[in-house]
Coordinates of C-alpha atoms and ligand atoms in Angstrom, one line a residue:
M1 CA 7.9 1.0 -46.1
S2 CA 5.6 2.4 -48.8
S3 CA 3.2 5.2 -47.8
A4 CA 0.3 2.9 -48.7
R5 CA 1.6 0.3 -46.1
R6 CA 2.1 3.0 -43.5
A7 CA -1.5 4.1 -44.0
D8 CA -2.6 0.5 -43.6
R9 CA -0.7 0.2 -40.3
R10 CA -2.2 3.4 -39.1
R11 CA -5.7 2.1 -39.9
G12 CA -4.9 -1.1 -38.1
R13 CA -3.8 0.7 -35.0
R14 CA -7.0 2.9 -35.1
A15 CA -9.1 -0.2 -35.5
A16 CA -7.4 -1.8 -32.5
R17 CA -8.0 1.4 -30.5
V18 CA -11.7 1.3 -31.4
A19 CA -11.9 -2.4 -30.4
V20 CA -10.3 -1.6 -27.0
G21 CA -12.7 1.3 -26.6
A22 CA -15.7 -1.0 -27.3
L23 CA -14.3 -3.6 -24.8
V24 CA -14.0 -0.9 -22.1
A25 CA -17.6 0.3 -22.9
A26 CA -18.8 -3.3 -22.7
A27 CA -17.0 -3.9 -19.4
A28 CA -18.6 -0.7 -18.0
A29 CA -22.0 -1.8 -19.2
V30 CA -21.6 -5.2 -17.4
V31 CA -21.0 -3.4 -14.1
V32 CA -24.3 -1.6 -14.2
L33 CA -26.3 -4.7 -15.0
P34 CA -28.3 -6.1 -12.1
A35 CA -26.7 -9.1 -10.4
V36 CA -29.7 -11.3 -11.1
P37 CA -30.9 -12.6 -14.5
A38 CA -33.1 -10.2 -16.3
Q39 CA -36.0 -12.6 -16.4
A40 CA -36.1 -13.1 -12.6
A41 CA -37.7 -10.4 -10.6
P42 CA -35.1 -9.1 -8.1
A43 CA -35.8 -9.9 -4.5
K44 CA -37.5 -7.0 -2.8
V45 CA -34.9 -6.7 -0.1
V46 CA -33.5 -3.6 1.5
Y47 CA -30.7 -3.1 3.9
L48 CA -31.3 -0.5 6.6
T49 CA -28.1 0.9 8.1
F50 CA -27.5 3.3 11.0
D51 CA -24.2 5.1 11.5
D52 CA -22.3 7.1 14.2
G53 CA -23.9 5.5 17.2
P54 CA -24.4 4.2 19.8
S55 CA -26.3 7.1 21.3
P56 CA -27.9 6.7 24.7
R57 CA -30.7 8.9 23.6
Y58 CA -31.5 7.9 20.0
T59 CA -30.3 4.3 19.6
P60 CA -32.9 3.0 22.1
Q61 CA -35.7 4.9 20.2
V62 CA -34.5 3.3 16.9
L63 CA -34.4 -0.1 18.5
A64 CA -37.9 0.2 19.8
L65 CA -39.2 1.1 16.4
L66 CA -37.3 -1.7 14.6
S67 CA -38.7 -4.1 17.2
Q68 CA -42.2 -2.8 16.8
Y69 CA -42.0 -3.4 13.0
G70 CA -40.1 -6.6 13.3
V71 CA -37.2 -5.3 11.3
R72 CA -33.4 -6.0 11.6
A73 CA -30.7 -3.5 10.7
T74 CA -27.0 -3.1 10.5
F75 CA -25.4 -0.5 12.8
F76 CA -22.0 0.9 12.0
E77 CA -20.7 2.1 15.3
I78 CA -17.9 4.5 16.4
G79 CA -15.5 2.8 18.8
Q80 CA -15.3 5.7 21.2
N81 CA -19.1 5.8 21.5
V82 CA -19.1 2.1 22.2
A83 CA -16.6 2.7 24.9
A84 CA -18.8 5.5 26.4
Y85 CA -22.1 3.5 26.1
P86 CA -21.3 -0.2 26.0
G87 CA -24.7 -1.2 27.3
V88 CA -26.4 0.4 24.3
T89 CA -24.2 -1.6 21.9
R90 CA -24.9 -4.8 23.9
Q91 CA -28.7 -4.0 23.5
V92 CA -28.3 -3.6 19.7
G93 CA -26.6 -6.9 19.4
A94 CA -29.0 -8.7 21.8
Q95 CA -31.9 -7.6 19.7
G96 CA -30.5 -9.5 16.7
H97 CA -29.1 -6.5 14.8
S98 CA -25.6 -6.5 13.3
V99 CA -23.0 -4.3 14.9
Q100 CA -20.1 -3.3 12.5
N101 CA -17.1 -1.1 12.4
H102 CA -17.2 2.7 11.6
S103 CA -13.8 3.5 13.0
W104 CA -12.8 4.7 16.5
S105 CA -13.1 8.5 16.2
H106 CA -14.6 9.1 12.7
P107 CA -11.6 10.5 10.8
D108 CA -11.3 10.4 7.1
L109 CA -9.3 7.1 6.8
R110 CA -7.7 8.3 3.6
K111 CA -5.8 10.9 5.6
V112 CA -4.4 8.8 8.5
S113 CA -1.1 6.9 8.8
K114 CA -1.1 3.1 8.4
S115 CA -0.7 2.6 12.1
A116 CA -3.5 5.0 12.9
F117 CA -5.7 3.2 10.4
Q118 CA -5.0 -0.1 12.2
Y119 CA -5.8 1.4 15.6
Q120 CA -9.0 3.0 14.3
V121 CA -10.2 -0.4 13.1
T122 CA -8.8 -2.9 15.7
A123 CA -9.6 -0.8 18.8
T124 CA -13.2 -0.5 17.6
D125 CA -13.4 -4.2 16.8
A126 CA -12.3 -5.0 20.4
R127 CA -14.9 -2.8 22.0
I128 CA -17.7 -4.2 19.8
R129 CA -16.5 -7.8 20.4
A130 CA -16.6 -7.2 24.2
Q131 CA -20.3 -6.3 23.9
T132 CA -21.7 -8.5 21.2
G133 CA -19.3 -11.5 21.3
T134 CA -18.7 -11.0 17.6
T135 CA -15.8 -9.3 15.7
P136 CA -17.1 -7.1 12.9
T137 CA -16.2 -8.2 9.4
C138 CA -17.5 -5.1 7.7
L139 CA -16.0 -1.6 7.8
R140 CA -17.8 1.5 6.7
P141 CA -15.2 4.3 6.3
P142 CA -16.4 7.6 7.6
Y143 CA -17.6 9.9 4.8
G144 CA -17.5 6.9 2.5
G145 CA -13.8 7.9 2.1
V146 CA -12.2 5.1 0.2
N147 CA -9.0 4.9 -1.8
G148 CA -6.4 2.3 -2.5
A149 CA -4.8 2.5 0.9
V150 CA -8.1 2.2 2.7
R151 CA -9.1 -0.7 0.5
S152 CA -5.8 -2.6 1.1
G153 CA -5.8 -1.7 4.8
A154 CA -9.3 -3.0 5.2
A155 CA -8.5 -6.2 3.3
G156 CA -5.4 -6.7 5.4
L157 CA -7.6 -6.7 8.5
G158 CA -10.1 -9.1 6.9
K159 CA -12.8 -6.4 6.5
S160 CA -15.2 -6.0 3.7
I161 CA -16.0 -2.3 2.9
Q162 CA -19.7 -1.6 2.9
L163 CA -21.0 1.8 1.6
W164 CA -24.6 2.7 0.8
S165 CA -26.8 3.5 -2.2
V166 CA -29.6 5.6 -0.7
D167 CA -28.6 8.7 1.3
P168 CA -31.4 11.0 2.5
Q169 CA -28.8 13.3 4.2
D170 CA -30.7 12.9 7.5
W171 CA -27.6 14.1 9.4
A172 CA -28.2 17.6 8.0
R173 CA -31.7 17.6 9.5
P174 CA -33.8 18.5 6.5
G175 CA -37.0 17.6 8.3
R176 CA -38.9 14.4 9.0
A177 CA -40.9 14.6 5.8
A178 CA -37.9 15.2 3.6
I179 CA -36.0 12.2 5.1
E180 CA -39.0 10.0 4.5
R181 CA -39.6 11.2 1.0
R182 CA -35.9 11.0 -0.1
V183 CA -35.7 7.4 1.1
L184 CA -39.0 6.3 -0.4
D185 CA -38.3 8.1 -3.8
A186 CA -34.9 6.5 -4.2
V187 CA -35.3 3.0 -2.8
K188 CA -35.3 -0.1 -5.1
P189 CA -34.6 -3.8 -4.5
G190 CA -31.2 -4.2 -3.0
S191 CA -30.8 -0.7 -1.8
V192 CA -28.6 0.0 1.2
I193 CA -30.2 2.9 3.1
L194 CA -28.0 5.2 5.1
L195 CA -29.4 6.7 8.3
H196 CA -27.9 8.0 11.5
D197 CA -28.6 7.1 15.2
G198 CA -25.7 9.1 16.6
G199 CA -23.5 12.1 16.0
G200 CA -26.0 14.8 16.9
D201 CA -29.8 15.4 17.2
R202 CA -31.4 12.4 15.4
G203 CA -35.0 13.2 16.4
Q204 CA -35.9 13.8 12.7
T205 CA -34.5 10.4 11.8
V206 CA -36.4 8.7 14.5
A207 CA -39.6 10.5 13.5
A208 CA -39.1 9.5 9.8
L209 CA -38.6 5.8 10.6
P210 CA -42.2 4.7 11.2
G211 CA -43.3 6.1 7.8
I212 CA -40.3 4.6 6.0
L213 CA -40.8 1.1 7.6
R214 CA -44.6 1.1 7.1
T215 CA -44.4 2.2 3.4
L216 CA -41.6 -0.2 2.5
K217 CA -43.5 -3.0 4.1
S218 CA -46.6 -2.1 2.2
R219 CA -44.6 -2.1 -1.0
G220 CA -43.6 -5.7 -0.3
Y221 CA -40.0 -5.1 0.9
T222 CA -38.3 -7.3 3.4
F223 CA -35.3 -6.1 5.5
A224 CA -32.1 -8.0 5.7
L225 CA -28.8 -7.6 7.4
L226 CA -25.8 -6.8 5.3
P227 CA -23.6 -9.8 4.6
C228 CA -21.2 -9.2 7.6
R229 CA -20.8 -11.6 10.4
Ligands
ZN1 ZN1 -20.3 8.4 10.0

């Protein structure tokens, strides 16, 4: 092969690499595009979610506020808390909210065996089903810990993984005003807002809720349940 032809082939390979790079960039760009056509205004919907309950103390306070504002939310509950406070879970379901699966004892599901993973999910399903009559179809892995094993384990149990897009870190108790401001600064149509009704003192979360609900309503938002059964 002449050196000129070798140079040609090198250029060809380089061009192919550039083309693949452009394709990868284009694919990445597609991912960040909104799911609705650019000309249509996205629906002003937000998804409120509460993790780590039920709590006999804070969940009823959250429920009272949601009811006062006519808002529905999705609760990702911990199985062992459902076992301890089944009546609270029943109340959440009876008020039209969605009760979904947040594992049995809140481990990082990336670090448990396959059989432990199955137990974490199915034991929680059973406790929730006993109170609401409905088997959760959504799983929120604790800490948002997702990898290939968690993804395939969830899929094998018929679960869709649901994370969040707005996290005010209310669990760290930064103060009512900070929780409220962090949510209201970050929220946009389609946001999934992460709050906590269990797992510790959630007084600040409860205190932040009226301002969050009032302001989002005044901005024209409606509140929907996540697409779980
Ligand atoms: Zn959690």
